[in-house]
Coordinates of C-alpha atoms and ligand atoms in Angstrom, one line a residue:
M1 CA -11.9 10.8 -8.1
S2 CA -10.7 8.3 -10.6
T3 CA -11.5 4.7 -9.7
I4 CA -9.7 1.5 -10.4
P5 CA -12.2 -0.6 -12.4
D6 CA -13.4 -3.7 -10.6
T7 CA -11.3 -6.5 -12.1
K8 CA -12.7 -9.4 -10.1
D9 CA -10.1 -12.2 -9.9
S10 CA -8.9 -12.1 -13.5
A11 CA -5.3 -11.3 -14.2
E12 CA -6.3 -10.0 -17.7
A13 CA -6.5 -6.3 -17.9
S14 CA -7.8 -3.7 -20.5
V15 CA -5.8 -0.7 -21.5
E16 CA -8.3 1.4 -19.6
Q17 CA -7.6 -0.6 -16.4
T18 CA -3.9 -0.3 -16.8
V19 CA -4.1 3.4 -17.3
G20 CA -6.3 3.5 -14.2
W21 CA -3.4 1.9 -12.2
L22 CA -1.0 4.5 -13.5
S23 CA -3.3 7.2 -12.5
R24 CA -3.8 5.8 -9.0
M25 CA 0.0 5.4 -8.6
L26 CA 0.5 9.0 -9.6
L27 CA -2.2 10.1 -7.1
I28 CA -0.5 8.2 -4.3
R29 CA 2.9 9.7 -5.2
R30 CA 1.6 13.3 -5.3
F31 CA -0.4 12.8 -2.2
E32 CA 2.6 11.4 -0.3
E33 CA 4.9 14.1 -1.5
R34 CA 2.5 16.8 -0.4
A35 CA 1.7 15.2 2.9
E36 CA 5.4 15.2 3.8
Q37 CA 5.7 18.9 2.8
L38 CA 2.7 19.8 4.9
T39 CA 4.1 17.9 7.9
L40 CA 7.3 19.9 7.7
R41 CA 5.3 23.1 7.4
G42 CA 3.4 22.2 10.6
K43 CA 0.0 21.8 8.8
I44 CA -0.1 18.1 9.6
P45 CA 0.6 17.4 13.3
G46 CA 3.0 14.6 14.2
G47 CA 4.6 12.9 11.3
V48 CA 3.8 10.7 8.3
H49 CA 5.6 7.6 6.9
P50 CA 5.6 8.4 3.2
A51 CA 5.2 5.5 0.7
V52 CA 6.8 7.3 -2.2
G53 CA 8.4 4.5 -4.3
Q54 CA 6.0 1.7 -3.0
E55 CA 3.0 2.6 -5.1
A56 CA 2.9 -0.5 -7.2
T57 CA 2.6 -3.0 -4.3
A58 CA -0.6 -1.4 -3.1
V59 CA -2.1 -0.7 -6.5
G60 CA -1.2 -4.2 -7.9
V61 CA -2.9 -6.0 -5.0
A62 CA -5.9 -3.6 -4.9
S63 CA -6.5 -4.2 -8.6
V64 CA -7.8 -7.7 -8.0
L65 CA -9.9 -6.7 -4.9
T66 CA -13.6 -5.8 -4.8
T67 CA -15.2 -3.7 -2.0
A68 CA -16.1 -6.9 -0.2
D69 CA -12.5 -7.9 0.1
T70 CA -10.7 -6.1 3.0
V71 CA -7.3 -4.6 3.6
S72 CA -5.5 -3.9 6.8
A73 CA -2.3 -1.9 6.8
P74 CA 0.7 -1.0 9.0
H75 CA 2.0 2.5 10.0
R76 CA 3.0 3.2 6.4
G77 CA -0.5 2.9 5.0
H78 CA -1.7 5.9 3.0
H79 CA -0.9 4.1 -0.3
H80 CA -2.9 1.0 0.7
A81 CA -5.9 3.2 1.7
L82 CA -5.8 5.2 -1.6
A83 CA -5.3 2.1 -3.6
K84 CA -8.4 0.5 -1.9
G85 CA -10.4 3.6 -2.9
M86 CA -10.2 5.9 0.1
S87 CA -11.2 9.4 -0.6
P88 CA -8.1 11.6 -0.8
D89 CA -10.1 14.4 0.7
R90 CA -11.1 12.4 3.8
L91 CA -7.6 10.9 4.1
M92 CA -6.0 14.4 4.0
A93 CA -8.5 15.7 6.5
E94 CA -7.6 12.9 8.8
L95 CA -3.9 13.8 8.6
F96 CA -4.9 17.4 9.5
G97 CA -6.9 16.1 12.5
K98 CA -10.2 17.4 11.1
A99 CA -13.7 16.1 11.8
T100 CA -14.3 15.2 8.2
G101 CA -11.3 12.8 8.3
V102 CA -11.9 9.0 7.9
S103 CA -11.5 8.5 11.6
G104 CA -13.1 11.8 12.6
G105 CA -9.8 13.5 13.0
R106 CA -9.0 11.4 16.1
G107 CA -6.7 8.8 14.5
G108 CA -4.2 10.6 12.3
S109 CA -1.8 9.0 9.8
M110 CA -1.5 5.6 11.4
H111 CA -5.1 5.0 12.4
L112 CA -7.1 5.1 9.2
A113 CA -10.3 3.1 8.6
D114 CA -13.2 3.2 6.2
F115 CA -15.3 0.0 6.4
E116 CA -17.5 1.2 3.5
I117 CA -14.6 0.5 1.1
G118 CA -13.3 -2.5 2.9
F119 CA -10.3 -0.7 4.5
I120 CA -10.5 -2.2 8.0
G121 CA -7.7 -0.2 9.5
S122 CA -4.1 0.8 9.7
N123 CA -2.2 0.7 13.0
G124 CA 1.3 1.5 14.3
I125 CA 2.2 -1.8 16.0
V126 CA 4.7 -3.6 13.8
G127 CA 3.2 -6.9 12.6
A128 CA -0.2 -6.3 14.0
S129 CA -1.9 -5.6 10.7
V130 CA -1.6 -9.4 10.0
G131 CA -3.6 -10.3 13.1
V132 CA -6.3 -7.8 12.2
A133 CA -6.7 -9.3 8.7
L134 CA -6.6 -12.8 10.2
G135 CA -9.6 -12.0 12.3
D136 CA -11.5 -10.8 9.2
A137 CA -10.4 -13.8 7.2
F138 CA -11.8 -16.0 9.9
A139 CA -15.1 -14.0 9.8
A140 CA -15.3 -14.5 6.0
H141 CA -14.7 -18.3 6.4
Y142 CA -17.2 -18.6 9.3
R143 CA -19.9 -16.8 7.4
H144 CA -19.2 -18.6 4.1
E145 CA -18.5 -15.3 2.4
Q146 CA -16.7 -15.4 -0.9
R147 CA -14.1 -12.8 -0.2
V148 CA -10.5 -12.4 1.0
A149 CA -8.7 -10.4 3.7
V150 CA -5.4 -8.8 2.8
A151 CA -2.7 -7.8 5.3
F152 CA 0.1 -5.5 4.2
F153 CA 3.1 -5.3 6.6
G154 CA 6.8 -4.4 6.3
D155 CA 10.0 -6.4 6.4
G156 CA 10.5 -5.3 10.0
G157 CA 7.4 -7.4 10.9
V158 CA 9.1 -10.5 9.6
N159 CA 11.1 -10.6 12.8
T160 CA 8.3 -10.3 15.2
G161 CA 6.3 -13.2 16.6
R162 CA 2.8 -12.0 16.1
T163 CA 3.2 -12.1 12.3
W164 CA 3.8 -15.8 12.3
E165 CA 1.2 -16.6 14.9
A166 CA -1.3 -15.2 12.4
V167 CA 0.2 -16.9 9.4
N168 CA 0.2 -20.2 11.3
L169 CA -3.5 -20.1 12.2
A170 CA -4.5 -19.0 8.7
S171 CA -2.6 -22.0 7.4
A172 CA -4.0 -24.5 9.9
W173 CA -7.6 -23.3 9.3
K174 CA -7.2 -22.6 5.6
L175 CA -8.4 -19.1 5.9
P176 CA -8.8 -16.7 3.0
L177 CA -5.9 -14.5 4.0
V178 CA -3.4 -12.9 1.7
V179 CA -0.3 -11.6 3.5
V180 CA 1.8 -9.1 1.6
C181 CA 5.2 -8.2 3.0
E182 CA 6.5 -5.0 1.5
N183 CA 10.2 -5.7 1.7
N184 CA 11.7 -2.2 1.3
L185 CA 15.0 -3.5 2.8
Y186 CA 14.9 -1.4 6.0
A187 CA 13.1 -1.3 9.3
V188 CA 13.7 2.3 10.3
E189 CA 17.6 2.4 9.9
T190 CA 18.2 -1.4 10.3
P191 CA 18.9 -3.3 7.1
T192 CA 16.5 -6.2 7.5
A193 CA 18.9 -8.7 5.8
E194 CA 21.3 -8.2 8.6
V195 CA 18.8 -9.3 11.3
T196 CA 16.9 -12.0 9.4
G197 CA 18.0 -15.5 10.1
G198 CA 17.9 -18.0 7.3
G199 CA 18.0 -15.3 4.7
S200 CA 14.8 -16.0 2.8
I201 CA 11.5 -14.5 4.0
V202 CA 9.6 -16.7 1.5
R203 CA 11.2 -19.9 2.9
R204 CA 10.2 -18.9 6.4
A205 CA 6.6 -18.5 5.3
E206 CA 6.7 -21.9 3.5
G207 CA 7.7 -23.4 6.8
F208 CA 4.1 -22.6 8.0
G209 CA 2.7 -24.6 5.1
V210 CA 1.4 -21.6 3.0
A211 CA 2.0 -20.9 -0.6
A212 CA 4.7 -18.2 -0.8
V213 CA 6.1 -16.2 -3.6
S214 CA 8.6 -13.3 -4.0
V215 CA 7.8 -10.7 -6.7
D216 CA 9.2 -7.5 -8.1
G217 CA 7.2 -5.0 -6.1
Q218 CA 8.1 -2.2 -8.6
D219 CA 6.2 -4.1 -11.3
V220 CA 2.5 -3.5 -10.9
G221 CA 1.7 -6.4 -13.3
E222 CA 3.8 -8.9 -11.4
V223 CA 2.3 -7.9 -8.1
R224 CA -1.2 -8.1 -9.6
E225 CA -0.5 -11.6 -11.0
A226 CA 0.6 -12.9 -7.6
A227 CA -2.4 -11.3 -5.9
S228 CA -4.8 -12.7 -8.4
A229 CA -3.4 -16.2 -7.9
A230 CA -3.6 -15.7 -4.1
K231 CA -7.2 -14.6 -4.3
K232 CA -8.2 -17.6 -6.5
R233 CA -6.5 -19.9 -4.1
A234 CA -8.2 -18.4 -1.1
L235 CA -11.6 -18.4 -2.7
A236 CA -11.1 -22.1 -3.7
G237 CA -10.7 -22.9 0.0
E238 CA -7.0 -23.6 -0.4
G239 CA -5.9 -21.2 2.4
P240 CA -3.5 -18.3 2.7
T241 CA -0.8 -17.0 0.4
F242 CA 2.3 -15.1 1.5
I243 CA 3.7 -12.6 -1.0
E244 CA 7.0 -10.9 -0.6
A245 CA 7.0 -7.7 -2.7
R246 CA 10.5 -6.4 -3.1
T247 CA 10.2 -2.6 -3.1
Y248 CA 11.9 0.6 -1.9
R249 CA 11.0 3.8 -0.2
Y250 CA 12.6 6.9 -1.6
S251 CA 11.7 9.1 1.5
G252 CA 13.1 8.6 4.9
H253 CA 11.4 6.3 7.4
G254 CA 9.4 9.3 8.6
S255 CA 8.8 12.8 7.3
G256 CA 11.9 15.0 7.4
E257 CA 14.6 12.4 7.6
G258 CA 17.5 13.3 5.4
P259 CA 19.2 10.8 3.1
G260 CA 22.6 9.3 3.8
A261 CA 22.5 8.3 7.4
Y262 CA 22.1 4.5 6.9
R263 CA 21.9 4.2 3.1
T264 CA 23.7 5.9 0.4
V265 CA 22.3 8.7 -1.8
D266 CA 23.5 6.5 -4.7
E267 CA 21.3 3.6 -3.6
I268 CA 18.2 5.8 -3.5
E269 CA 19.0 7.2 -6.9
Q270 CA 19.6 3.8 -8.4
W271 CA 16.1 2.6 -7.4
R272 CA 14.5 5.9 -8.5
S273 CA 16.2 6.0 -11.9
S274 CA 16.1 2.4 -12.9
R275 CA 13.2 0.7 -11.2
D276 CA 10.6 3.3 -10.5
P277 CA 7.1 1.7 -10.8
I278 CA 5.4 4.7 -12.4
M279 CA 8.2 5.2 -14.9
R280 CA 8.1 1.5 -15.8
L281 CA 4.4 1.3 -16.3
R282 CA 4.4 4.5 -18.3
A283 CA 7.2 3.2 -20.5
A284 CA 5.4 -0.1 -21.1
L285 CA 2.2 1.7 -22.1
A286 CA 4.1 4.1 -24.3
K287 CA 5.9 1.2 -26.0
A288 CA 2.6 -0.5 -26.7
G289 CA 1.3 2.7 -28.2
Q290 CA -1.3 3.0 -25.4
I291 CA -0.3 6.4 -23.9
T292 CA 1.1 9.6 -25.4
D293 CA 3.1 12.2 -23.6
D294 CA 0.1 14.5 -23.6
E295 CA -2.1 11.8 -22.1
Y296 CA 0.5 11.2 -19.4
A297 CA 0.8 14.9 -18.7
R298 CA -3.0 15.0 -18.2
L299 CA -2.8 12.2 -15.7
E300 CA -0.2 14.2 -13.7
T301 CA -2.3 17.3 -13.8
E302 CA -5.3 15.4 -12.6
A303 CA -3.3 13.9 -9.7
D304 CA -2.1 17.3 -8.7
R305 CA -5.7 18.7 -9.0
E306 CA -7.0 15.9 -6.7
V307 CA -4.3 16.6 -4.1
D308 CA -4.9 20.4 -4.3
E309 CA -8.6 19.7 -3.7
A310 CA -7.8 17.3 -0.8
V311 CA -5.7 20.0 0.9
R312 CA -8.4 22.6 0.3
F313 CA -11.0 20.3 1.8
A314 CA -8.8 19.5 4.8
E315 CA -8.0 23.2 5.4
E316 CA -11.7 24.2 5.2
S317 CA -13.0 21.4 7.4
P318 CA -13.9 22.0 11.1
W319 CA -12.0 20.6 14.1
P320 CA -13.6 17.6 15.8
D321 CA -15.1 19.7 18.7
E322 CA -16.3 22.6 16.7
Ligands
TPP1 C1 5.8 -3.6 18.1 C2 6.6 -2.4 17.6 N1 7.9 -2.4 17.9 C3 8.6 -1.3 17.4 C4 8.0 -0.3 16.8 C5 8.8 0.9 16.3 N2 8.8 0.9 14.9 C6 8.0 1.7 14.1 S1 8.1 1.4 12.5 C7 9.4 0.3 12.8 C8 10.1 -0.4 11.6 C9 9.1 -0.9 10.7 O1 9.8 -1.4 9.6 P1 9.1 -2.2 8.5 O2 8.2 -3.2 9.1 O3 10.1 -2.7 7.6 O4 8.2 -1.1 7.8 P2 8.6 0.2 6.9 O5 8.8 1.3 7.9 O6 9.9 -0.2 6.2 O7 7.5 0.4 6.0 C10 9.6 0.2 14.1 C11 10.6 -0.8 14.7 C12 6.6 -0.4 16.6 N3 5.9 0.6 16.0 N4 5.9 -1.5 17.0
MG2 MG1 10.8 -2.0 5.8

């Protein structure tokens, strides 16, 4: 599996690192597209919440993290896991419910964990990922460990109390917590803007005394820069940062949802054609003469091969009780 080079807390990146982010975003996209198909074919029991379109938020943040830094994730969490370095084989096996899965096949899509890589768990309770990371941020602080805990959560979690309880305590105790709200505009079929008082998520976070910033979540470099600043702040003992990453999911809330029910096909197409994070990074690299069409095609082929291999691994793995 390709790995994202360890970039410590520097926002500077080499060409090799940048191509590494492109390759990881492609892997996530292909993985998610395949996972949705396999769910619809009955190979993956239950459903999945695909993160197609949201690749740059996860990869941009993960690009400044080391294995010692931790990530907790919400129900839509495959991209965070893959960005943090989870094996696609063991992730796919978990979705299949196989014993070789990261949670022994007992957790499924919304209960992923791999402590070896600092992925401390995803869960399906909206807003709860922030509390999980808060606990780990407290542990890091208490043990004087130089590391950060990152919580990803969705805009739906902006309107639930537990999110702000965690942000408040992190602020009061200056804990090394980085809270990343992936604002994809919808919580299931509810447009979040219609149910969010005060309008600005960032202003709400600022009310708790934390540094807060809103970034273009479709721009991996912009996400990385914000994450790098947040990590520096946390390691300097200056406490948590709240990052709103404005993004979009191309798929439905869950696998199999058709377009058009609560958002227009035009809106989805608009995001896909003009703001796609993979397309944008590829174009930036090409413009700088850092990637050719052939090289990009090779990255796509490699992503497909990794996903094929993950599916084969999952298919051939035993069930938990075998
Ligand atoms: C406490 C709680 N309430 C309700 C739900 C049902 N539910 C599952 S996902 C979801 C919306 C989540 O939206 P958001 O946080 O924006 O994440 P996204 O799905 O857009 O990634 C809801 C309400 C839940 N899982 N947990
Ligand atoms: Mg949302």
